[in-house]
Amino acid sequence: MWWYSPMNDKPIRGQSPESAWQVRDISRQLGDYLAALSRVWIEGQIVSSKVYGRLVYITLRDPDVEMSINVVAPVDVFGGVQPPLSDGARVVILANVEWRSKNGSLMLRAHAMKSV
């Protein structure tokens, strides 16, 4: 594995200029780590939603603090919520975390949604 083990005298990867990570390596490690996380329910407020093909791209904001995250949902998951969702709606979303290695971005992929 890539982290330090007390039984191993090798330096911790990334802790010195000689053991620096390559961008592709750290991005791949982040993606693997995040992919291993289980799905979670997340609550928030829809700031914006845009349909592109069969996907809806959502900006989900925490209503209590200035923080948001991008969510992508299949059109049928987003459109299947009653009453129909619109910007400003409060929702809970069952999602898993995804890491986009190519551009270094984090997002959530929705599998189910409910109005709050």
mmCIF file of N, CA and C in Angstrom:
data_model
loop_
_atom_site.group_PDB
_atom_site.id
_atom_site.type_symbol
_atom_site.label_atom_id
_atom_site.label_comp_id
_atom_site.label_asym_id
_atom_site.label_seq_id
_atom_site.Cartn_x
_atom_site.Cartn_y
_atom_site.Cartn_z
ATOM 1 N N MET A 1 0.835 -1.183 0.000
ATOM 2 C CA MET A 1 0.000 0.000 0.000
ATOM 3 C C MET A 1 0.872 1.236 0.000
ATOM 4 N N TRP A 2 0.287 2.365 -0.207
ATOM 5 C CA TRP A 2 1.016 3.600 -0.397
ATOM 6 C C TRP A 2 1.276 4.369 0.889
ATOM 7 N N TRP A 3 0.705 3.971 2.014
ATOM 8 C CA TRP A 3 0.939 4.722 3.238
ATOM 9 C C TRP A 3 2.057 4.080 4.058
ATOM 10 N N TYR A 4 2.491 4.792 5.058
ATOM 11 C CA TYR A 4 3.592 4.358 5.901
ATOM 12 C C TYR A 4 3.150 3.270 6.857
ATOM 13 N N SER A 5 3.977 2.304 7.025
ATOM 14 C CA SER A 5 3.758 1.256 8.001
ATOM 15 C C SER A 5 4.890 1.305 9.018
ATOM 16 N N PRO A 6 4.584 1.238 10.327
ATOM 17 C CA PRO A 6 5.643 1.266 11.331
ATOM 18 C C PRO A 6 6.658 0.140 11.143
ATOM 19 N N MET A 7 6.269 -0.937 10.494
ATOM 20 C CA MET A 7 7.162 -2.072 10.280
ATOM 21 C C MET A 7 8.059 -1.851 9.065
ATOM 22 N N ASN A 8 7.866 -0.733 8.389
ATOM 23 C CA ASN A 8 8.571 -0.463 7.155
ATOM 24 C C ASN A 8 9.372 0.826 7.329
ATOM 25 N N ASP A 9 10.647 0.817 6.984
ATOM 26 C CA ASP A 9 11.495 1.993 7.145
ATOM 27 C C ASP A 9 11.411 2.963 5.980
ATOM 28 N N LYS A 10 10.622 2.668 4.993
ATOM 29 C CA LYS A 10 10.511 3.559 3.840
ATOM 30 C C LYS A 10 9.793 4.841 4.238
ATOM 31 N N PRO A 11 10.184 5.987 3.644
ATOM 32 C CA PRO A 11 9.501 7.239 3.967
ATOM 33 C C PRO A 11 8.060 7.220 3.451
ATOM 34 N N ILE A 12 7.243 8.021 4.092
ATOM 35 C CA ILE A 12 5.852 8.145 3.677
ATOM 36 C C ILE A 12 5.812 8.836 2.318
ATOM 37 N N ARG A 13 5.091 8.250 1.408
ATOM 38 C CA ARG A 13 4.976 8.814 0.061
ATOM 39 C C ARG A 13 4.392 10.206 0.135
ATOM 40 N N GLY A 14 5.034 11.148 -0.529
ATOM 41 C CA GLY A 14 4.550 12.515 -0.570
ATOM 42 C C GLY A 14 5.049 13.391 0.563
ATOM 43 N N GLN A 15 5.870 12.844 1.456
ATOM 44 C CA GLN A 15 6.341 13.616 2.599
ATOM 45 C C GLN A 15 7.703 14.260 2.383
ATOM 46 N N SER A 16 8.264 14.088 1.209
ATOM 47 C CA SER A 16 9.536 14.737 0.881
ATOM 48 C C SER A 16 9.561 14.974 -0.627
ATOM 49 N N PRO A 17 10.425 15.895 -1.074
ATOM 50 C CA PRO A 17 10.515 16.132 -2.522
ATOM 51 C C PRO A 17 10.919 14.874 -3.293
ATOM 52 N N GLU A 18 11.700 14.024 -2.664
ATOM 53 C CA GLU A 18 12.156 12.796 -3.336
ATOM 54 C C GLU A 18 11.063 11.733 -3.449
ATOM 55 N N SER A 19 10.037 11.832 -2.607
ATOM 56 C CA SER A 19 8.963 10.828 -2.649
ATOM 57 C C SER A 19 7.633 11.442 -3.093
ATOM 58 N N ALA A 20 7.693 12.528 -3.858
ATOM 59 C CA ALA A 20 6.485 13.245 -4.274
ATOM 60 C C ALA A 20 5.573 12.370 -5.134
ATOM 61 N N TRP A 21 4.281 12.592 -4.975
ATOM 62 C CA TRP A 21 3.284 11.927 -5.799
ATOM 63 C C TRP A 21 3.248 12.587 -7.174
ATOM 64 N N GLN A 22 2.977 11.816 -8.196
ATOM 65 C CA GLN A 22 2.610 12.347 -9.502
ATOM 66 C C GLN A 22 1.116 12.672 -9.429
ATOM 67 N N VAL A 23 0.671 13.658 -10.174
ATOM 68 C CA VAL A 23 -0.738 14.038 -10.165
ATOM 69 C C VAL A 23 -1.615 12.828 -10.476
ATOM 70 N N ARG A 24 -1.242 12.054 -11.480
ATOM 71 C CA ARG A 24 -2.062 10.891 -11.860
ATOM 72 C C ARG A 24 -2.148 9.861 -10.750
ATOM 73 N N ASP A 25 -1.060 9.724 -9.964
ATOM 74 C CA ASP A 25 -1.051 8.738 -8.876
ATOM 75 C C ASP A 25 -1.972 9.145 -7.733
ATOM 76 N N ILE A 26 -1.853 10.392 -7.296
ATOM 77 C CA ILE A 26 -2.703 10.835 -6.183
ATOM 78 C C ILE A 26 -4.166 10.876 -6.604
ATOM 79 N N SER A 27 -4.421 11.257 -7.832
ATOM 80 C CA SER A 27 -5.797 11.287 -8.326
ATOM 81 C C SER A 27 -6.385 9.877 -8.355
ATOM 82 N N ARG A 28 -5.604 8.919 -8.806
ATOM 83 C CA ARG A 28 -6.070 7.524 -8.840
ATOM 84 C C ARG A 28 -6.319 7.009 -7.416
ATOM 85 N N GLN A 29 -5.423 7.326 -6.469
ATOM 86 C CA GLN A 29 -5.593 6.901 -5.077
ATOM 87 C C GLN A 29 -6.864 7.509 -4.474
ATOM 88 N N LEU A 30 -7.092 8.801 -4.723
ATOM 89 C CA LEU A 30 -8.310 9.447 -4.228
ATOM 90 C C LEU A 30 -9.550 8.776 -4.804
ATOM 91 N N GLY A 31 -9.534 8.508 -6.094
ATOM 92 C CA GLY A 31 -10.672 7.852 -6.732
ATOM 93 C C GLY A 31 -10.947 6.487 -6.146
ATOM 94 N N ASP A 32 -9.893 5.693 -5.930
ATOM 95 C CA ASP A 32 -10.065 4.360 -5.340
ATOM 96 C C ASP A 32 -10.632 4.442 -3.923
ATOM 97 N N TYR A 33 -10.111 5.377 -3.133
ATOM 98 C CA TYR A 33 -10.563 5.542 -1.756
ATOM 99 C C TYR A 33 -12.037 5.935 -1.718
ATOM 100 N N LEU A 34 -12.406 6.934 -2.512
ATOM 101 C CA LEU A 34 -13.787 7.409 -2.507
ATOM 102 C C LEU A 34 -14.761 6.376 -3.071
ATOM 103 N N ALA A 35 -14.315 5.592 -4.039
ATOM 104 C CA ALA A 35 -15.168 4.554 -4.622
ATOM 105 C C ALA A 35 -15.514 3.471 -3.599
ATOM 106 N N ALA A 36 -14.667 3.298 -2.598
ATOM 107 C CA ALA A 36 -14.893 2.274 -1.581
ATOM 108 C C ALA A 36 -15.914 2.711 -0.526
ATOM 109 N N LEU A 37 -16.248 3.993 -0.483
ATOM 110 C CA LEU A 37 -17.231 4.465 0.485
ATOM 111 C C LEU A 37 -18.613 3.965 0.103
ATOM 112 N N SER A 38 -19.444 3.728 1.100
ATOM 113 C CA SER A 38 -20.795 3.251 0.802
ATOM 114 C C SER A 38 -21.705 4.428 0.463
ATOM 115 N N ARG A 39 -22.857 4.102 -0.071
ATOM 116 C CA ARG A 39 -23.854 5.130 -0.375
ATOM 117 C C ARG A 39 -24.348 5.742 0.931
ATOM 118 N N VAL A 40 -24.674 7.032 0.863
ATOM 119 C CA VAL A 40 -25.169 7.741 2.035
ATOM 120 C C VAL A 40 -26.350 8.627 1.641
ATOM 121 N N TRP A 41 -27.205 8.911 2.616
ATOM 122 C CA TRP A 41 -28.287 9.863 2.421
ATOM 123 C C TRP A 41 -27.772 11.246 2.791
ATOM 124 N N ILE A 42 -28.025 12.232 1.946
ATOM 125 C CA ILE A 42 -27.567 13.600 2.138
ATOM 126 C C ILE A 42 -28.770 14.526 1.995
ATOM 127 N N GLU A 43 -28.874 15.491 2.910
ATOM 128 C CA GLU A 43 -29.972 16.454 2.856
ATOM 129 C C GLU A 43 -29.445 17.814 2.426
ATOM 130 N N GLY A 44 -30.210 18.496 1.603
ATOM 131 C CA GLY A 44 -29.816 19.822 1.168
ATOM 132 C C GLY A 44 -30.919 20.510 0.389
ATOM 133 N N GLN A 45 -30.572 21.663 -0.151
ATOM 134 C CA GLN A 45 -31.505 22.470 -0.928
ATOM 135 C C GLN A 45 -30.990 22.597 -2.354
ATOM 136 N N ILE A 46 -31.854 22.381 -3.317
ATOM 137 C CA ILE A 46 -31.465 22.500 -4.716
ATOM 138 C C ILE A 46 -31.321 23.983 -5.059
ATOM 139 N N VAL A 47 -30.107 24.366 -5.467
ATOM 140 C CA VAL A 47 -29.855 25.747 -5.888
ATOM 141 C C VAL A 47 -30.155 25.876 -7.376
ATOM 142 N N SER A 48 -29.699 24.896 -8.145
ATOM 143 C CA SER A 48 -29.972 24.901 -9.580
ATOM 144 C C SER A 48 -30.010 23.470 -10.085
ATOM 145 N N SER A 49 -30.743 23.274 -11.169
ATOM 146 C CA SER A 49 -30.825 21.955 -11.808
ATOM 147 C C SER A 49 -30.957 22.165 -13.304
ATOM 148 N N LYS A 50 -30.158 21.425 -14.049
ATOM 149 C CA LYS A 50 -30.169 21.544 -15.510
ATOM 150 C C LYS A 50 -30.152 20.141 -16.113
ATOM 151 N N VAL A 51 -31.013 19.921 -17.084
ATOM 152 C CA VAL A 51 -31.094 18.632 -17.766
ATOM 153 C C VAL A 51 -30.204 18.669 -18.998
ATOM 154 N N TYR A 52 -29.353 17.656 -19.105
ATOM 155 C CA TYR A 52 -28.526 17.446 -20.298
ATOM 156 C C TYR A 52 -28.693 15.985 -20.695
ATOM 157 N N GLY A 53 -29.445 15.757 -21.734
ATOM 158 C CA GLY A 53 -29.686 14.384 -22.174
ATOM 159 C C GLY A 53 -30.487 13.615 -21.138
ATOM 160 N N ARG A 54 -29.927 12.525 -20.652
ATOM 161 C CA ARG A 54 -30.627 11.661 -19.690
ATOM 162 C C ARG A 54 -30.195 11.911 -18.253
ATOM 163 N N LEU A 55 -29.419 12.993 -18.041
ATOM 164 C CA LEU A 55 -28.933 13.315 -16.699
ATOM 165 C C LEU A 55 -29.363 14.711 -16.280
ATOM 166 N N VAL A 56 -29.535 14.880 -14.975
ATOM 167 C CA VAL A 56 -29.817 16.189 -14.391
ATOM 168 C C VAL A 56 -28.611 16.556 -13.532
ATOM 169 N N TYR A 57 -28.056 17.729 -13.795
ATOM 170 C CA TYR A 57 -26.924 18.241 -13.021
ATOM 171 C C TYR A 57 -27.470 19.235 -12.007
ATOM 172 N N ILE A 58 -27.193 18.953 -10.738
ATOM 173 C CA ILE A 58 -27.792 19.688 -9.622
ATOM 174 C C ILE A 58 -26.682 20.309 -8.780
ATOM 175 N N THR A 59 -26.913 21.535 -8.327
ATOM 176 C CA THR A 59 -26.072 22.110 -7.282
ATOM 177 C C THR A 59 -26.885 22.011 -6.005
ATOM 178 N N LEU A 60 -26.354 21.269 -5.029
ATOM 179 C CA LEU A 60 -27.038 21.035 -3.756
ATOM 180 C C LEU A 60 -26.319 21.838 -2.680
ATOM 181 N N ARG A 61 -27.073 22.671 -1.977
ATOM 182 C CA ARG A 61 -26.494 23.561 -0.982
ATOM 183 C C ARG A 61 -26.932 23.163 0.412
ATOM 184 N N ASP A 62 -26.028 23.351 1.363
ATOM 185 C CA ASP A 62 -26.387 23.216 2.769
ATOM 186 C C ASP A 62 -27.159 24.478 3.137
ATOM 187 N N PRO A 63 -28.391 24.366 3.625
ATOM 188 C CA PRO A 63 -29.182 25.570 3.895
ATOM 189 C C PRO A 63 -28.686 26.401 5.082
ATOM 190 N N ASP A 64 -27.815 25.841 5.902
ATOM 191 C CA ASP A 64 -27.367 26.552 7.102
ATOM 192 C C ASP A 64 -26.003 27.217 6.967
ATOM 193 N N VAL A 65 -25.207 26.788 6.006
ATOM 194 C CA VAL A 65 -23.876 27.376 5.813
ATOM 195 C C VAL A 65 -23.638 27.571 4.320
ATOM 196 N N GLU A 66 -22.668 28.380 3.992
ATOM 197 C CA GLU A 66 -22.334 28.667 2.592
ATOM 198 C C GLU A 66 -21.464 27.549 2.045
ATOM 199 N N MET A 67 -22.100 26.441 1.642
ATOM 200 C CA MET A 67 -21.376 25.279 1.138
ATOM 201 C C MET A 67 -22.289 24.514 0.185
ATOM 202 N N SER A 68 -21.719 24.058 -0.928
ATOM 203 C CA SER A 68 -22.519 23.294 -1.880
ATOM 204 C C SER A 68 -21.663 22.208 -2.515
ATOM 205 N N ILE A 69 -22.362 21.272 -3.175
ATOM 206 C CA ILE A 69 -21.690 20.180 -3.883
ATOM 207 C C ILE A 69 -22.502 19.872 -5.139
ATOM 208 N N ASN A 70 -21.823 19.383 -6.165
ATOM 209 C CA ASN A 70 -22.486 19.008 -7.413
ATOM 210 C C ASN A 70 -23.008 17.585 -7.321
ATOM 211 N N VAL A 71 -24.199 17.399 -7.860
ATOM 212 C CA VAL A 71 -24.856 16.092 -7.880
ATOM 213 C C VAL A 71 -25.310 15.826 -9.303
ATOM 214 N N VAL A 72 -25.149 14.598 -9.757
ATOM 215 C CA VAL A 72 -25.711 14.197 -11.041
ATOM 216 C C VAL A 72 -26.713 13.075 -10.766
ATOM 217 N N ALA A 73 -27.879 13.185 -11.415
ATOM 218 C CA ALA A 73 -28.943 12.198 -11.207
ATOM 219 C C ALA A 73 -29.553 11.821 -12.548
ATOM 220 N N PRO A 74 -29.925 10.560 -12.714
ATOM 221 C CA PRO A 74 -30.674 10.196 -13.919
ATOM 222 C C PRO A 74 -31.998 10.968 -13.955
ATOM 223 N N VAL A 75 -32.453 11.306 -15.147
ATOM 224 C CA VAL A 75 -33.693 12.066 -15.309
ATOM 225 C C VAL A 75 -34.854 11.369 -14.614
ATOM 226 N N ASP A 76 -34.932 10.027 -14.695
ATOM 227 C CA ASP A 76 -36.058 9.330 -14.073
ATOM 228 C C ASP A 76 -36.009 9.397 -12.547
ATOM 229 N N VAL A 77 -34.833 9.452 -11.945
ATOM 230 C CA VAL A 77 -34.720 9.599 -10.487
ATOM 231 C C VAL A 77 -35.178 10.993 -10.079
ATOM 232 N N PHE A 78 -34.693 12.015 -10.753
ATOM 233 C CA PHE A 78 -35.064 13.402 -10.446
ATOM 234 C C PHE A 78 -36.547 13.641 -10.741
ATOM 235 N N GLY A 79 -36.996 13.190 -11.898
ATOM 236 C CA GLY A 79 -38.380 13.424 -12.316
ATOM 237 C C GLY A 79 -39.403 12.574 -11.602
ATOM 238 N N GLY A 80 -38.961 11.530 -10.919
ATOM 239 C CA GLY A 80 -39.896 10.645 -10.230
ATOM 240 C C GLY A 80 -40.304 11.132 -8.848
ATOM 241 N N VAL A 81 -39.742 12.243 -8.391
ATOM 242 C CA VAL A 81 -40.057 12.764 -7.059
ATOM 243 C C VAL A 81 -41.363 13.549 -7.109
ATOM 244 N N GLN A 82 -42.231 13.291 -6.137
ATOM 245 C CA GLN A 82 -43.512 14.013 -6.027
ATOM 246 C C GLN A 82 -43.556 14.758 -4.709
ATOM 247 N N PRO A 83 -43.972 15.993 -4.676
ATOM 248 C CA PRO A 83 -44.279 16.832 -5.825
ATOM 249 C C PRO A 83 -43.022 17.085 -6.652
ATOM 250 N N PRO A 84 -43.181 17.490 -7.919
ATOM 251 C CA PRO A 84 -42.031 17.708 -8.791
ATOM 252 C C PRO A 84 -41.030 18.703 -8.167
ATOM 253 N N LEU A 85 -39.756 18.424 -8.371
ATOM 254 C CA LEU A 85 -38.692 19.256 -7.799
ATOM 255 C C LEU A 85 -38.437 20.494 -8.642
ATOM 256 N N SER A 86 -38.054 21.561 -7.971
ATOM 257 C CA SER A 86 -37.645 22.792 -8.647
ATOM 258 C C SER A 86 -36.559 23.434 -7.795
ATOM 259 N N ASP A 87 -35.927 24.458 -8.335
ATOM 260 C CA ASP A 87 -34.894 25.161 -7.590
ATOM 261 C C ASP A 87 -35.490 25.699 -6.292
ATOM 262 N N GLY A 88 -34.763 25.530 -5.196
ATOM 263 C CA GLY A 88 -35.224 25.936 -3.871
ATOM 264 C C GLY A 88 -35.794 24.792 -3.056
ATOM 265 N N ALA A 89 -36.096 23.652 -3.701
ATOM 266 C CA ALA A 89 -36.672 22.510 -2.994
ATOM 267 C C ALA A 89 -35.660 21.886 -2.033
ATOM 268 N N ARG A 90 -36.148 21.415 -0.899
ATOM 269 C CA ARG A 90 -35.321 20.674 0.056
ATOM 270 C C ARG A 90 -35.500 19.191 -0.248
ATOM 271 N N VAL A 91 -34.382 18.465 -0.294
ATOM 272 C CA VAL A 91 -34.408 17.051 -0.665
ATOM 273 C C VAL A 91 -33.447 16.241 0.205
ATOM 274 N N VAL A 92 -33.669 14.944 0.225
ATOM 275 C CA VAL A 92 -32.674 13.987 0.696
ATOM 276 C C VAL A 92 -32.337 13.119 -0.500
ATOM 277 N N ILE A 93 -31.050 12.836 -0.648
ATOM 278 C CA ILE A 93 -30.566 12.111 -1.816
ATOM 279 C C ILE A 93 -29.704 10.950 -1.359
ATOM 280 N N LEU A 94 -29.986 9.765 -1.896
ATOM 281 C CA LEU A 94 -29.118 8.609 -1.685
ATOM 282 C C LEU A 94 -28.073 8.648 -2.787
ATOM 283 N N ALA A 95 -26.813 8.781 -2.404
ATOM 284 C CA ALA A 95 -25.773 8.985 -3.415
ATOM 285 C C ALA A 95 -24.467 8.323 -2.999
ATOM 286 N N ASN A 96 -23.624 8.130 -3.991
ATOM 287 C CA ASN A 96 -22.248 7.748 -3.698
ATOM 288 C C ASN A 96 -21.333 8.836 -4.246
ATOM 289 N N VAL A 97 -20.154 8.922 -3.638
ATOM 290 C CA VAL A 97 -19.185 9.946 -3.998
ATOM 291 C C VAL A 97 -18.391 9.473 -5.211
ATOM 292 N N GLU A 98 -18.183 10.378 -6.149
ATOM 293 C CA GLU A 98 -17.354 10.068 -7.321
ATOM 294 C C GLU A 98 -16.258 11.106 -7.456
ATOM 295 N N TRP A 99 -15.111 10.658 -7.867
ATOM 296 C CA TRP A 99 -13.963 11.518 -8.112
ATOM 297 C C TRP A 99 -13.684 11.477 -9.604
ATOM 298 N N ARG A 100 -13.658 12.628 -10.233
ATOM 299 C CA ARG A 100 -13.328 12.708 -11.655
ATOM 300 C C ARG A 100 -11.841 12.990 -11.776
ATOM 301 N N SER A 101 -11.082 11.953 -12.073
ATOM 302 C CA SER A 101 -9.623 12.058 -12.106
ATOM 303 C C SER A 101 -9.120 13.076 -13.114
ATOM 304 N N LYS A 102 -9.735 13.114 -14.251
ATOM 305 C CA LYS A 102 -9.223 13.957 -15.332
ATOM 306 C C LYS A 102 -9.187 15.442 -14.986
ATOM 307 N N ASN A 103 -10.242 15.919 -14.289
ATOM 308 C CA ASN A 103 -10.263 17.338 -13.937
ATOM 309 C C ASN A 103 -10.201 17.586 -12.436
ATOM 310 N N GLY A 104 -10.032 16.533 -11.653
ATOM 311 C CA GLY A 104 -9.882 16.693 -10.211
ATOM 312 C C GLY A 104 -11.109 17.256 -9.524
ATOM 313 N N SER A 105 -12.284 16.764 -9.889
ATOM 314 C CA SER A 105 -13.500 17.275 -9.256
ATOM 315 C C SER A 105 -14.249 16.162 -8.524
ATOM 316 N N LEU A 106 -14.935 16.579 -7.491
ATOM 317 C CA LEU A 106 -15.709 15.679 -6.644
ATOM 318 C C LEU A 106 -17.180 15.924 -6.910
ATOM 319 N N MET A 107 -17.966 14.868 -6.959
ATOM 320 C CA MET A 107 -19.402 15.014 -7.148
ATOM 321 C C MET A 107 -20.117 13.841 -6.511
ATOM 322 N N LEU A 108 -21.414 13.956 -6.411
ATOM 323 C CA LEU A 108 -22.250 12.870 -5.911
ATOM 324 C C LEU A 108 -23.080 12.324 -7.058
ATOM 325 N N ARG A 109 -23.244 11.006 -7.096
ATOM 326 C CA ARG A 109 -24.121 10.379 -8.091
ATOM 327 C C ARG A 109 -25.351 9.880 -7.354
ATOM 328 N N ALA A 110 -26.512 10.453 -7.692
ATOM 329 C CA ALA A 110 -27.769 10.138 -7.018
ATOM 330 C C ALA A 110 -28.366 8.827 -7.524
ATOM 331 N N HIS A 111 -28.912 8.055 -6.588
ATOM 332 C CA HIS A 111 -29.605 6.812 -6.915
ATOM 333 C C HIS A 111 -31.071 6.859 -6.523
ATOM 334 N N ALA A 112 -31.391 7.731 -5.558
ATOM 335 C CA ALA A 112 -32.773 7.925 -5.122
ATOM 336 C C ALA A 112 -32.890 9.327 -4.526
ATOM 337 N N MET A 113 -34.093 9.896 -4.598
ATOM 338 C CA MET A 113 -34.331 11.242 -4.066
ATOM 339 C C MET A 113 -35.729 11.288 -3.476
ATOM 340 N N LYS A 114 -35.873 12.125 -2.435
ATOM 341 C CA LYS A 114 -37.174 12.377 -1.810
ATOM 342 C C LYS A 114 -37.258 13.847 -1.436
ATOM 343 N N SER A 115 -38.439 14.406 -1.510
ATOM 344 C CA SER A 115 -38.679 15.757 -1.007
ATOM 345 C C SER A 115 -38.685 15.717 0.518
ATOM 346 N N VAL A 116 -38.257 16.819 1.120
ATOM 347 C CA VAL A 116 -38.271 16.916 2.587
ATOM 348 C C VAL A 116 -39.450 17.782 2.979
#
